[in-house]
PDB file of C-alpha atoms in Angstrom:
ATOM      1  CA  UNK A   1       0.000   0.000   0.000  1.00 34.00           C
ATOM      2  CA  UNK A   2       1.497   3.318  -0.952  1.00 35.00           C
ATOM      3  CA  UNK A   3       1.187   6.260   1.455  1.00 36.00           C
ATOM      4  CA  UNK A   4      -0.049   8.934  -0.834  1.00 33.00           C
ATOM      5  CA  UNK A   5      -3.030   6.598  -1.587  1.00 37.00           C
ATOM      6  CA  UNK A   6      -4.122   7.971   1.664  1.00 46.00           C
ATOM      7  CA  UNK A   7      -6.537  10.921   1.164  1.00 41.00           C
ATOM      8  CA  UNK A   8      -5.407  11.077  -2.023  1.00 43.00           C
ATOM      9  CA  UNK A   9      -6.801  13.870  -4.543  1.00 42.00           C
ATOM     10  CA  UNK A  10      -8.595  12.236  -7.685  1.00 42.00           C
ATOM     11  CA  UNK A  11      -7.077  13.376 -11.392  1.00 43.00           C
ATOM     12  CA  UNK A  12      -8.610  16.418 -12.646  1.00 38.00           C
ATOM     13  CA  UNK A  13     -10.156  14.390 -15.567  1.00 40.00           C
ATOM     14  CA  UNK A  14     -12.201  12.372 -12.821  1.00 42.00           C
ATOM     15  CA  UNK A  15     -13.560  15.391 -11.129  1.00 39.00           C
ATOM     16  CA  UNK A  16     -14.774  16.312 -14.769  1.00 37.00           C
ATOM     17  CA  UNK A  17     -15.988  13.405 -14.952  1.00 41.00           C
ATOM     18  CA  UNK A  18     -18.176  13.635 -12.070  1.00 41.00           C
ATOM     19  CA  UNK A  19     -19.428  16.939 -12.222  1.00 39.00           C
ATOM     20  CA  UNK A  20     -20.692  16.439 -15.795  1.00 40.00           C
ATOM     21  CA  UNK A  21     -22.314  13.663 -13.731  1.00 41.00           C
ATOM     22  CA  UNK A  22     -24.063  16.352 -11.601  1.00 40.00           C
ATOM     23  CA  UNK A  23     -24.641  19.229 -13.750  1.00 39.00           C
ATOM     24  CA  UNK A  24     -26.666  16.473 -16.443  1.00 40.00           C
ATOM     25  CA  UNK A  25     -28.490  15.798 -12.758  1.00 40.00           C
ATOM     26  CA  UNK A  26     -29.229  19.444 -12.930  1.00 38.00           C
ATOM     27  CA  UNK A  27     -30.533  20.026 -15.377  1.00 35.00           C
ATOM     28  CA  UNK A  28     -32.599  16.718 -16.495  1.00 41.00           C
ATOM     29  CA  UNK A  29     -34.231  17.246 -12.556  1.00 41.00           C
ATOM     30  CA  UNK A  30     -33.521  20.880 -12.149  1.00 38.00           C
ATOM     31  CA  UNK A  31     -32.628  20.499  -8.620  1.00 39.00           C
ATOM     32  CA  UNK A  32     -28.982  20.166  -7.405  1.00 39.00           C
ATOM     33  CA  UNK A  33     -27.792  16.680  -4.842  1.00 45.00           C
ATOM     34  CA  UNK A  34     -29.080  17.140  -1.409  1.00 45.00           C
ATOM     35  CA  UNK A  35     -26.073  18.467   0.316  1.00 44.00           C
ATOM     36  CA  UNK A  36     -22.482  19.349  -1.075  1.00 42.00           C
ATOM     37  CA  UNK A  37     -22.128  17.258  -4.582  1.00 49.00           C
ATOM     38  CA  UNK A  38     -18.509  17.791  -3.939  1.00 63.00           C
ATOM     39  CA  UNK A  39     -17.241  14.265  -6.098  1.00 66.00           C
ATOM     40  CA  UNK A  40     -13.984  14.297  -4.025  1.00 76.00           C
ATOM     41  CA  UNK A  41     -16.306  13.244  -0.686  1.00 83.00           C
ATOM     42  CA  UNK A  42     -17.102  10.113  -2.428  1.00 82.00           C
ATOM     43  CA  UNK A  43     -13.659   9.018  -3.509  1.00 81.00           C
ATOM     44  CA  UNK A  44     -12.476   9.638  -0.040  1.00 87.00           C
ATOM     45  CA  UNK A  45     -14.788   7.835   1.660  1.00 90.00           C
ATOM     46  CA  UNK A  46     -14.293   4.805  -0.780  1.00 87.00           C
ATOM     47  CA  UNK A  47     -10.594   5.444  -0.374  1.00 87.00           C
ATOM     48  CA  UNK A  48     -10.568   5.878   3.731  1.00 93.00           C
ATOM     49  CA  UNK A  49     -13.007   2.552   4.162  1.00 93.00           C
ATOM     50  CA  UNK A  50     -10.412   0.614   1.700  1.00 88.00           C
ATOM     51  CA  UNK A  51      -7.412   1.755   3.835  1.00 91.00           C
ATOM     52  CA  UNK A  52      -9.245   0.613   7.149  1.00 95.00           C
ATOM     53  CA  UNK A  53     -10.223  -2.475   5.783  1.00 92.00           C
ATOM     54  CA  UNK A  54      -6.967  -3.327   4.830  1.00 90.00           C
ATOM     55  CA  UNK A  55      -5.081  -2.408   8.199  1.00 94.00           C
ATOM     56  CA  UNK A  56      -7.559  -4.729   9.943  1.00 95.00           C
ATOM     57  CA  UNK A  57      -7.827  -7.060   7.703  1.00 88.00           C
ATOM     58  CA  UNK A  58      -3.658  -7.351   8.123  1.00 90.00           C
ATOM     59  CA  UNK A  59      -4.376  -7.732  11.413  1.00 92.00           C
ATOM     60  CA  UNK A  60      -6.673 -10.440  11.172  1.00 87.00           C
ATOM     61  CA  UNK A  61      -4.346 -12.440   9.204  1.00 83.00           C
ATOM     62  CA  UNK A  62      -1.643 -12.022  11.406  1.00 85.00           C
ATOM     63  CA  UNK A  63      -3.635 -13.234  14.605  1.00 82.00           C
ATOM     64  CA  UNK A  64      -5.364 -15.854  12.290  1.00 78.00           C
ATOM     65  CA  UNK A  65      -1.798 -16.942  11.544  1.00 73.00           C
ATOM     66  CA  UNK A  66       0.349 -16.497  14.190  1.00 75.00           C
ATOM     67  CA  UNK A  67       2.440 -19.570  14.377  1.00 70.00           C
ATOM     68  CA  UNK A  68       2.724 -22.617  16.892  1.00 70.00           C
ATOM     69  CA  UNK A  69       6.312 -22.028  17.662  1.00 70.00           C
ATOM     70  CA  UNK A  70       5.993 -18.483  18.603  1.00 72.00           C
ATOM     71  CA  UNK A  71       2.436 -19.203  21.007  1.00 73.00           C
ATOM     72  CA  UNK A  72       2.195 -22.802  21.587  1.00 69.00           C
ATOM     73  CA  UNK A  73       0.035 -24.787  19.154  1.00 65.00           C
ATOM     74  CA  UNK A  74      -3.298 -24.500  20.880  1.00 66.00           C
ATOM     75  CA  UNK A  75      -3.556 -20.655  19.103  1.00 77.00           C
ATOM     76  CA  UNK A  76      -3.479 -19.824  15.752  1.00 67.00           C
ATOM     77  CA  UNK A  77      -3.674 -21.598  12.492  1.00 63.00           C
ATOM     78  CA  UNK A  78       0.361 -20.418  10.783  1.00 59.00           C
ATOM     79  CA  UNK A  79       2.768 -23.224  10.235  1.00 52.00           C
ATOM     80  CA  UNK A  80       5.753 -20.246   9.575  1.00 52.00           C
ATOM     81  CA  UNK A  81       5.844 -19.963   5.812  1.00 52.00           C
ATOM     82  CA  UNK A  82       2.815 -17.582   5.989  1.00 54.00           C
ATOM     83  CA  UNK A  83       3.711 -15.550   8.778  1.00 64.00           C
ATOM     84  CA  UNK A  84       4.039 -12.044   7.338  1.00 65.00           C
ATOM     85  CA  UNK A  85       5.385 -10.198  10.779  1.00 70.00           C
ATOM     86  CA  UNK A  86       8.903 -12.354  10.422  1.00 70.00           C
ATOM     87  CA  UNK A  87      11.317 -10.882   7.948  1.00 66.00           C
ATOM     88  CA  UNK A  88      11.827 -14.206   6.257  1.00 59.00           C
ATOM     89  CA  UNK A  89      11.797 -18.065   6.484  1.00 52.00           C
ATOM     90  CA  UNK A  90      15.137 -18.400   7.923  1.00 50.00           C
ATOM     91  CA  UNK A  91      13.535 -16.195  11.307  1.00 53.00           C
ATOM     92  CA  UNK A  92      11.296 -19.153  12.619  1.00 53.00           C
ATOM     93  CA  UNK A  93      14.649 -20.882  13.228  1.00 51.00           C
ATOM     94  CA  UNK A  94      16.981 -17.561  14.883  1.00 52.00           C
ATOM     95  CA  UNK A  95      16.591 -17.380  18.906  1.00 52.00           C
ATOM     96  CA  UNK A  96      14.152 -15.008  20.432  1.00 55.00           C
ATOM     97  CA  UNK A  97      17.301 -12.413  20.715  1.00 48.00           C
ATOM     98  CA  UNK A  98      18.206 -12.569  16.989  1.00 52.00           C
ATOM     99  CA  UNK A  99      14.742 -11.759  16.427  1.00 73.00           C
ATOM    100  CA  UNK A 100      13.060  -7.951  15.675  1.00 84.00           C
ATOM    101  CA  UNK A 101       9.948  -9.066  17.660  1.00 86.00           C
ATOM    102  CA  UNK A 102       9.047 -10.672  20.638  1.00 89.00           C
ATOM    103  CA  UNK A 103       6.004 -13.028  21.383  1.00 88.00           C
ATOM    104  CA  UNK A 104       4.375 -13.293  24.887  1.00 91.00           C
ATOM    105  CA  UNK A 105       1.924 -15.950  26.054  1.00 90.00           C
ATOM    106  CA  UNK A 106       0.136 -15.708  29.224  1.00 93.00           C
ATOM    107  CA  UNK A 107      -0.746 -18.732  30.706  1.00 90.00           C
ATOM    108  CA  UNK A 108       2.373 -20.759  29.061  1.00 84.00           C
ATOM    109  CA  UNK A 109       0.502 -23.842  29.814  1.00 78.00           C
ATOM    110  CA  UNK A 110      -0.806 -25.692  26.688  1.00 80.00           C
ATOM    111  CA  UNK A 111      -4.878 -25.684  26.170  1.00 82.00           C
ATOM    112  CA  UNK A 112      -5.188 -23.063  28.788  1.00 88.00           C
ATOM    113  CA  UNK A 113      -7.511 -20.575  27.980  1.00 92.00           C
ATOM    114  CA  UNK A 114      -8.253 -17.829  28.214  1.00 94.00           C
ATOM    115  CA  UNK A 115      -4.656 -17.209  26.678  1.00 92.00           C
ATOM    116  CA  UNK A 116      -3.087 -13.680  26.118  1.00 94.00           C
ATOM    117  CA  UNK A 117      -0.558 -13.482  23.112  1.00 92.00           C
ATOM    118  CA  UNK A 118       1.604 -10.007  22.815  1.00 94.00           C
ATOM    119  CA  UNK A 119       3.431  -9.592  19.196  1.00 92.00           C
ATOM    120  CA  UNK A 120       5.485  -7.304  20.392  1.00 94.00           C
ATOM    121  CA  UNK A 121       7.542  -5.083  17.020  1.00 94.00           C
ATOM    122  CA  UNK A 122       9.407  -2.885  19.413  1.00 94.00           C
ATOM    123  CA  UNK A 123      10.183   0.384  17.609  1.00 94.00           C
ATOM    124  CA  UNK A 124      10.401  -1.058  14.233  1.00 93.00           C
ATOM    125  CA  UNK A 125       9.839  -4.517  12.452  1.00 91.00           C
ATOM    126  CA  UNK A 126      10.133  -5.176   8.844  1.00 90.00           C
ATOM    127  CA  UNK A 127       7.958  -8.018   8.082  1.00 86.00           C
ATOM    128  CA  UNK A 128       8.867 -10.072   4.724  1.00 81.00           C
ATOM    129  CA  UNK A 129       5.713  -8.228   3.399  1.00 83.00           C
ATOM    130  CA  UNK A 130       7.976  -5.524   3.191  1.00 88.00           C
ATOM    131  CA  UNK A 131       5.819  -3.564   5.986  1.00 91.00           C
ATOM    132  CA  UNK A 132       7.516  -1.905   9.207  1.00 95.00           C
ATOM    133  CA  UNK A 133       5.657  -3.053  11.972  1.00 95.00           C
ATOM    134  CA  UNK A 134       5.850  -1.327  15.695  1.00 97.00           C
ATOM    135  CA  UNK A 135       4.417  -1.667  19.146  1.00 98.00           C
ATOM    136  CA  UNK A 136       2.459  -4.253  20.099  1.00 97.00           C
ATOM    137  CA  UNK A 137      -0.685  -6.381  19.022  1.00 96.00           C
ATOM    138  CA  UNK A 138      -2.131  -7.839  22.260  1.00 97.00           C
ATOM    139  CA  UNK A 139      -4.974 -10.496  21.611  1.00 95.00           C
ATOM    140  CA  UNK A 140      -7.122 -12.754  24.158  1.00 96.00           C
ATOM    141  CA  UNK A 141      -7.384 -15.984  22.800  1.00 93.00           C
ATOM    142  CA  UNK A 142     -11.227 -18.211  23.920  1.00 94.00           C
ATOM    143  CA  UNK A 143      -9.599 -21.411  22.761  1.00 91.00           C
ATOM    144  CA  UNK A 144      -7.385 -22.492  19.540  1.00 88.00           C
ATOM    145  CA  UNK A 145      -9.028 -20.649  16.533  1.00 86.00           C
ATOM    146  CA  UNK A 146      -9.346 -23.670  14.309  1.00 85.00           C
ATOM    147  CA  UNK A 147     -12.152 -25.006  16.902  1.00 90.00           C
ATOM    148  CA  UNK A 148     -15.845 -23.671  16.265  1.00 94.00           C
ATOM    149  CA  UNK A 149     -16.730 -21.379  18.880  1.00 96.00           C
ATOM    150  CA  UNK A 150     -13.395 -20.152  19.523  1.00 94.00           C
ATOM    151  CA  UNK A 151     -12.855 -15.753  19.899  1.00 96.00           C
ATOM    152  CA  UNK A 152      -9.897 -13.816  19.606  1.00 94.00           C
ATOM    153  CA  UNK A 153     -10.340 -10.232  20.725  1.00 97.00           C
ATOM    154  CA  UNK A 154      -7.165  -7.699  19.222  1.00 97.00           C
ATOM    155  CA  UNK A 155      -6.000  -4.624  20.971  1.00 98.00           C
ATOM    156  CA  UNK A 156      -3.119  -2.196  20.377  1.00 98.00           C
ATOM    157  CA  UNK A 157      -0.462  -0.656  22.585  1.00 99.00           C
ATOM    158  CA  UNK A 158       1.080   2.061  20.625  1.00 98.00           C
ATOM    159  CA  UNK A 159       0.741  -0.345  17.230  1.00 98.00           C
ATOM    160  CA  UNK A 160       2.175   1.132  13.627  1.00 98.00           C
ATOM    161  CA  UNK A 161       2.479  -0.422  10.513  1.00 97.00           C
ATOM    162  CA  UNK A 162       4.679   2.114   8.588  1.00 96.00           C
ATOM    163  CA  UNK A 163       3.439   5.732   8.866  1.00 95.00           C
ATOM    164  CA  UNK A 164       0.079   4.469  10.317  1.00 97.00           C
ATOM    165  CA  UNK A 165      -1.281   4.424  13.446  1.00 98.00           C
ATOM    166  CA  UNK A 166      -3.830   1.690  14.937  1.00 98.00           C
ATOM    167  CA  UNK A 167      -6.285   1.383  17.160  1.00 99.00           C
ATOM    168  CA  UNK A 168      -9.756   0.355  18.697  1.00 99.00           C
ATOM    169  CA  UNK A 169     -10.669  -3.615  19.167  1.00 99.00           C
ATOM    170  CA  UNK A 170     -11.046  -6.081  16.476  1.00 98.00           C
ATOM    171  CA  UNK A 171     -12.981  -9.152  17.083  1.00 98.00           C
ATOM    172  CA  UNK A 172     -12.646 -12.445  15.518  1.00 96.00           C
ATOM    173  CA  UNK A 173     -15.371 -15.419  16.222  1.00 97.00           C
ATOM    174  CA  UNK A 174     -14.677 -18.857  14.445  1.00 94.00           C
ATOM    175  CA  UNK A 175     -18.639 -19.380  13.401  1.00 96.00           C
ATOM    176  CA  UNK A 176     -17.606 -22.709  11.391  1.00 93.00           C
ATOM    177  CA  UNK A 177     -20.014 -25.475  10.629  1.00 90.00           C
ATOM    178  CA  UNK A 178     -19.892 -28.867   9.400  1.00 85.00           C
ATOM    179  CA  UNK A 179     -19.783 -27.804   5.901  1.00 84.00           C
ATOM    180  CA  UNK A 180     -18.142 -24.686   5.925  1.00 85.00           C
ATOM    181  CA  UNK A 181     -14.878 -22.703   7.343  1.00 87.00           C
ATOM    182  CA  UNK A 182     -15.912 -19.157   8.586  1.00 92.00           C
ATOM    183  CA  UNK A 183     -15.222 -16.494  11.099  1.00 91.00           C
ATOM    184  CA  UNK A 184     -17.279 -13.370  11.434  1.00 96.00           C
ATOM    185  CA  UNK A 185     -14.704  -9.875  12.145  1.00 96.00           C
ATOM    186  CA  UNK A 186     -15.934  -7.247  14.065  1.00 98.00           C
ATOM    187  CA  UNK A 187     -14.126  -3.774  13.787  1.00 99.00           C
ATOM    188  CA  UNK A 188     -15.242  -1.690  17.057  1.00 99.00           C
ATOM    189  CA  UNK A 189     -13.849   1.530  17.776  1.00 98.00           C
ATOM    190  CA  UNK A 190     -11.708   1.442  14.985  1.00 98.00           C
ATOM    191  CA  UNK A 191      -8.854   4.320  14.226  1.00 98.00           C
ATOM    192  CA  UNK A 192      -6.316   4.631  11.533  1.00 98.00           C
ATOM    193  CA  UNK A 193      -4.179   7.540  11.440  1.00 98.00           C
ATOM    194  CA  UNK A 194      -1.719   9.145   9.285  1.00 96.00           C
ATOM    195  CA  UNK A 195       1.319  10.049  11.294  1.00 96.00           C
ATOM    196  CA  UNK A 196       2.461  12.027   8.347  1.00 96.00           C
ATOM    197  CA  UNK A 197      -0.520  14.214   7.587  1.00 95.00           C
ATOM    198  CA  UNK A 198      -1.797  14.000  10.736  1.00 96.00           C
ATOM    199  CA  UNK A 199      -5.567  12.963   9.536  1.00 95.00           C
ATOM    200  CA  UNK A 200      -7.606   9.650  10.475  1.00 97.00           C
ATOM    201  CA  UNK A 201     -10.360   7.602  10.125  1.00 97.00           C
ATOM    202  CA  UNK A 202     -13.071   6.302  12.174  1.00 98.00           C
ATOM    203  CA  UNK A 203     -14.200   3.146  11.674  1.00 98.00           C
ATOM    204  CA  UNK A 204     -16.691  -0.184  12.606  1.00 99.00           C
ATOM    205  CA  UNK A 205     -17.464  -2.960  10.658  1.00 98.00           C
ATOM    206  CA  UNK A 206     -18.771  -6.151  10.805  1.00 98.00           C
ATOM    207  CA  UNK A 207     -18.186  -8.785   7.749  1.00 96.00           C
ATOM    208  CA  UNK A 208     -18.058 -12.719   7.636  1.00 96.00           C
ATOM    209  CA  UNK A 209     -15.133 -14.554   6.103  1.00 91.00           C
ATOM    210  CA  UNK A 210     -16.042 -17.940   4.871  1.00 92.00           C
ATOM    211  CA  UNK A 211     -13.670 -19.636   2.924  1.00 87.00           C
ATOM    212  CA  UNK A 212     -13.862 -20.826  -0.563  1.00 84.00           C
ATOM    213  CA  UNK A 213     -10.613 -22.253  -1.522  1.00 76.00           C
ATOM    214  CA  UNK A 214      -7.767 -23.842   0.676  1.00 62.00           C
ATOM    215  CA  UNK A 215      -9.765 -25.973   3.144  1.00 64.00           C
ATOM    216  CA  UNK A 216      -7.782 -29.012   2.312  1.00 62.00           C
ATOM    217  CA  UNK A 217      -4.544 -27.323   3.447  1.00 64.00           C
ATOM    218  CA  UNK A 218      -5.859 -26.083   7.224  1.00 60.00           C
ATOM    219  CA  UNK A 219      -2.227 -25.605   8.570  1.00 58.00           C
ATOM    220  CA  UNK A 220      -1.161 -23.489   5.229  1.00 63.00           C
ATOM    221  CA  UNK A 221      -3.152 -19.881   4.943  1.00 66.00           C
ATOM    222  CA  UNK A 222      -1.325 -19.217   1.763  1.00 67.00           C
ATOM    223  CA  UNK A 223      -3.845 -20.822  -0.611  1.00 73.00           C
ATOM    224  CA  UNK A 224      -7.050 -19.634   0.939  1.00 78.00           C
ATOM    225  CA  UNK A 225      -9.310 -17.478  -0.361  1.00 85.00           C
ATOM    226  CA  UNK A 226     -12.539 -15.949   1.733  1.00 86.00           C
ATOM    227  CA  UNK A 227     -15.632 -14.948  -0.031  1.00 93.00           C
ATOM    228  CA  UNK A 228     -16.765 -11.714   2.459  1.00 93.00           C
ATOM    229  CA  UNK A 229     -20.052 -10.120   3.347  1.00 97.00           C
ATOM    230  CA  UNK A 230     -21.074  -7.398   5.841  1.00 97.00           C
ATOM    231  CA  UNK A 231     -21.006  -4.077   6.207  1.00 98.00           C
ATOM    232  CA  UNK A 232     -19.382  -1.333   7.890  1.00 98.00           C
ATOM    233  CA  UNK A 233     -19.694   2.915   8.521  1.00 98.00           C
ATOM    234  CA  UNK A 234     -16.693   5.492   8.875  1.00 98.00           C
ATOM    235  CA  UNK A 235     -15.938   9.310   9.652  1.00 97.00           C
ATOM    236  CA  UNK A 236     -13.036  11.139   8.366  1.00 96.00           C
ATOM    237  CA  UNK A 237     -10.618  13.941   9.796  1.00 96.00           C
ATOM    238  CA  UNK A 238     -12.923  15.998   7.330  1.00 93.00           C
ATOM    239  CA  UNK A 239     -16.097  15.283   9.314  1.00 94.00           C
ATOM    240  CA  UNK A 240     -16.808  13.533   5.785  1.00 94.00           C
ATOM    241  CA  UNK A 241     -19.216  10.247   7.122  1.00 96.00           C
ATOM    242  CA  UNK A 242     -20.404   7.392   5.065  1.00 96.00           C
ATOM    243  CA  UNK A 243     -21.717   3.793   5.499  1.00 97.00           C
ATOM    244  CA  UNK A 244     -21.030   0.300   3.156  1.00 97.00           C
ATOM    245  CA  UNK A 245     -22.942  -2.895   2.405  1.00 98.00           C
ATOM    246  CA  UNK A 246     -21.870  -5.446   0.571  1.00 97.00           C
ATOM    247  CA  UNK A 247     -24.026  -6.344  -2.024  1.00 97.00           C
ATOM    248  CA  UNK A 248     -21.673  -8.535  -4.169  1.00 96.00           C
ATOM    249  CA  UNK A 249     -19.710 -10.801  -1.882  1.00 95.00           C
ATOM    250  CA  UNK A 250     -15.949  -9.540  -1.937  1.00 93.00           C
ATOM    251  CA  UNK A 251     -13.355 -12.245  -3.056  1.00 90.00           C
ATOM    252  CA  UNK A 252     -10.140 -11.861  -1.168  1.00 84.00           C
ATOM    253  CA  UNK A 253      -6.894 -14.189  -1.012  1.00 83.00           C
ATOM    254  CA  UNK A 254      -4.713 -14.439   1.371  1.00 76.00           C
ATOM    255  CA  UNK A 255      -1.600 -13.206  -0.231  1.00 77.00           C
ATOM    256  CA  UNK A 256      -3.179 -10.119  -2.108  1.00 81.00           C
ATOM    257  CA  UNK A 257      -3.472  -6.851   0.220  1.00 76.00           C
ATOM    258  CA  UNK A 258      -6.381  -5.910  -2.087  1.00 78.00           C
ATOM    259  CA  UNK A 259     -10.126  -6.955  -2.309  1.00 81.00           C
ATOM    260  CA  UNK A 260     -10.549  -8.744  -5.785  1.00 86.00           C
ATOM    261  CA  UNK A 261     -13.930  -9.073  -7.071  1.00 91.00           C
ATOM    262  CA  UNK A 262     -17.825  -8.192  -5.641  1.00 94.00           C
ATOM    263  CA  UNK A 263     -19.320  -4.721  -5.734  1.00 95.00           C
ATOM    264  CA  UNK A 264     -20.231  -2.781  -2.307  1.00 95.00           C
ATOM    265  CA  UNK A 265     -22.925   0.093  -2.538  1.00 95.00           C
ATOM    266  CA  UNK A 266     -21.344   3.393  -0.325  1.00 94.00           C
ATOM    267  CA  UNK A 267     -23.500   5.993   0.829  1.00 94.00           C
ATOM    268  CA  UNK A 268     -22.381   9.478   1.882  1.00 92.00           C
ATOM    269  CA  UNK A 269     -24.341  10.584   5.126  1.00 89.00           C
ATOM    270  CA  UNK A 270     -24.069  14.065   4.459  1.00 84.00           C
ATOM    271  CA  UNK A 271     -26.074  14.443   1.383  1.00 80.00           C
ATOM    272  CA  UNK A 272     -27.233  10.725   1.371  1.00 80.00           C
ATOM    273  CA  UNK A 273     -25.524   9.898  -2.574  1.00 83.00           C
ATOM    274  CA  UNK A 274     -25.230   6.520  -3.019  1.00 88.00           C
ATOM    275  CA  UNK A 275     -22.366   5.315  -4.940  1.00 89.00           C
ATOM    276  CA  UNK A 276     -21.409   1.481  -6.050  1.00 92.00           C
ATOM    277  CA  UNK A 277     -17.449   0.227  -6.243  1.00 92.00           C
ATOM    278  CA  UNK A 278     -17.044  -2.771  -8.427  1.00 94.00           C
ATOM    279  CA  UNK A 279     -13.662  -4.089  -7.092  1.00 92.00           C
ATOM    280  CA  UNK A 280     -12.837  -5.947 -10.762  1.00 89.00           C
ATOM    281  CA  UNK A 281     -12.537  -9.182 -12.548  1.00 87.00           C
ATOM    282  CA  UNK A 282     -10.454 -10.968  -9.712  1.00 83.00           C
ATOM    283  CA  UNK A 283      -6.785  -9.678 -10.514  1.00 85.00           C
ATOM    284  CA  UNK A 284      -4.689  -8.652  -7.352  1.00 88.00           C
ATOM    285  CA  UNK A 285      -4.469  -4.898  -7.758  1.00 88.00           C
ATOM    286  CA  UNK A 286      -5.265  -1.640  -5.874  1.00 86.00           C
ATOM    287  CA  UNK A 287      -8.050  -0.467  -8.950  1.00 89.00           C
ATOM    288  CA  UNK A 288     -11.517  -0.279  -8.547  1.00 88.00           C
ATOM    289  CA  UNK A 289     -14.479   1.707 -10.632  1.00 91.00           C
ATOM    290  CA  UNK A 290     -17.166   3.872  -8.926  1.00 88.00           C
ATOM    291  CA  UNK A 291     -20.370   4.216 -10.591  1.00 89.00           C
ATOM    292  CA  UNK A 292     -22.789   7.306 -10.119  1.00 82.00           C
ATOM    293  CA  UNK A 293     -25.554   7.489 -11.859  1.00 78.00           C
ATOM    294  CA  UNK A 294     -25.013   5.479 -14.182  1.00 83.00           C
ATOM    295  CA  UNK A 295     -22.004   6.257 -15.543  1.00 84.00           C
ATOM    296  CA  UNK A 296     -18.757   4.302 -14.577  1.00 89.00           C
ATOM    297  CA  UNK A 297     -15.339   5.843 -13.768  1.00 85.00           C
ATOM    298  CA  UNK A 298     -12.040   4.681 -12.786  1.00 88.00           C
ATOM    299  CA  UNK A 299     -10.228   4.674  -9.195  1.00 82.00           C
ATOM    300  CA  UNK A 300      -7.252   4.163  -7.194  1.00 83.00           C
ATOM    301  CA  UNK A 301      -7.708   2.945  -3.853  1.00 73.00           C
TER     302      UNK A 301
END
């Protein structure tokens, strides 16, 4: 993820775009958008949800994976070649010192639970990701994640990844069933900030994860994939506030940082436009279209 994509401004031939959009609105209806038509409001919104989606969604992978020689094997589901905080394979082998991160477990004893697991980055970790991790990740593990049932509840003490700050409490419930893996994420409280700029967003969500590909491989998160559903509502440093549904499920592997495919319909509280963002065809990348009205335009995210 690259910084500027963070409140970035749209091309000018976007805005154009967009306010062609809302002047034909003019004058086919003759009345202007309830509130500000401003197009930038939208693509920061989309933008800003993207960006806090992605930040917890790191985090869910990383205490979804976190591996049975760092907590015991009665936690999470990583076997070590999927571990994205370590800087590379060779680290699950290097002693605790030789290491750029430190993992806590409190109780030590095996299938004890309720189990607390620190990740603790220090004051700078470079995962093999190619992400600098600091501070700490502190989750309460229910029981191993792989059993039905099982919660792990994420909070932060003084947690970055690269020139963002996180916080509030993510919530992870293993809601499994005989014929399907699944675990429903709940966002509460969320915060993302930009150290650099100084601005933030606000965030809560609630989606479900069920996975689509990679069951037969339970020990190797690499190959899954998760078809997602939910929703979620945000505020901006701008006071700009909007809210999500999903109304195509999302597609999202494990090893792409992007959503993939499925279509979510956004709508902007302050003048109540509603927006849909087709996330593409399935190909890893950070593009995405927004359609208003009718008429379809490109996006970076």
């Amino acid at each position: 993820m690259k910084q500027l994509l963070f409140f970035a401004k749209m091309p000018t031939a976007i805005i154009f775009a967009i306010l062609v959009i809302f002047a034909s609105c003019k004058k086919d209806n003759n009345t202007n958008p309830p509130g500000n038509p401003d197009p930038q409001l939208t693509v920061d919104a989309a933008q800003n949800d993207d960006v806090a989606e992605q930040q917890f969604n790191d985090v869910f992978n990383i205490s979804m994976g976190v591996q049975a020689s760092d907590a015991g094997d009665d936690i999470g589901l990583g076997t070590g070649t999927n571990i994205v905080y370590r800087s590379d394979n060779t680290e699950k082998t290097a002693s605790p010192e030789d290491r750029c991160f430190t993992v806590t477990v409190d109780p030590k004893g095996p299938n004890t639970f309720p189990k607390t697991v620190t990740l603790d980055f220090g004051s700078g970790c470079t995962g093999k990701d190619g992400k600098m991790r600091s501070g700490k990740i502190i989750t309460v593990f229910s029981g191993p994640m792989r059993v039905a049932g099982s919660i792990a509840t994420s909070t932060f003490d003084n947690y970055k990844v690269d020139s963002f700050s996180i916080a509030g409490t993510q919530i992870i419930s293993n809601t499994s069933s005989s014929n399907k893996q699944a675990w429903t994420r709940k966002v509460v409280d969320g915060k993302i900030t930009n150290n650099n700029s100084g601005r933030w967003v606000q965030w809560n969500a609630i989606h479900e994860h069920t996975q689509t590909d990679g069951n037969g491989t339970p020990f190797n998160l690499l190959d899954n994939v998760y078809k997602i559903t939910g929703n979620s509502n945000g505020i901006n440093s701008n006071n700009n506030s909007w809210t999500t549904e999903i109304t195509q499920p999302l597609i999202r592997k494990f090893v792409c940082a992007w959503r993939e495919q499925g279509q979510i319909t956004l709508t902007l509280k302050s003048n109540s436009i509603t927006v849909i963002l087709d996330y593409g065809d399935g190909t890893c990348d950070n593009k995405a279209t927004i359609t208003i009205n009718g008429v379809t335009i490109p996006v970076i995210l």
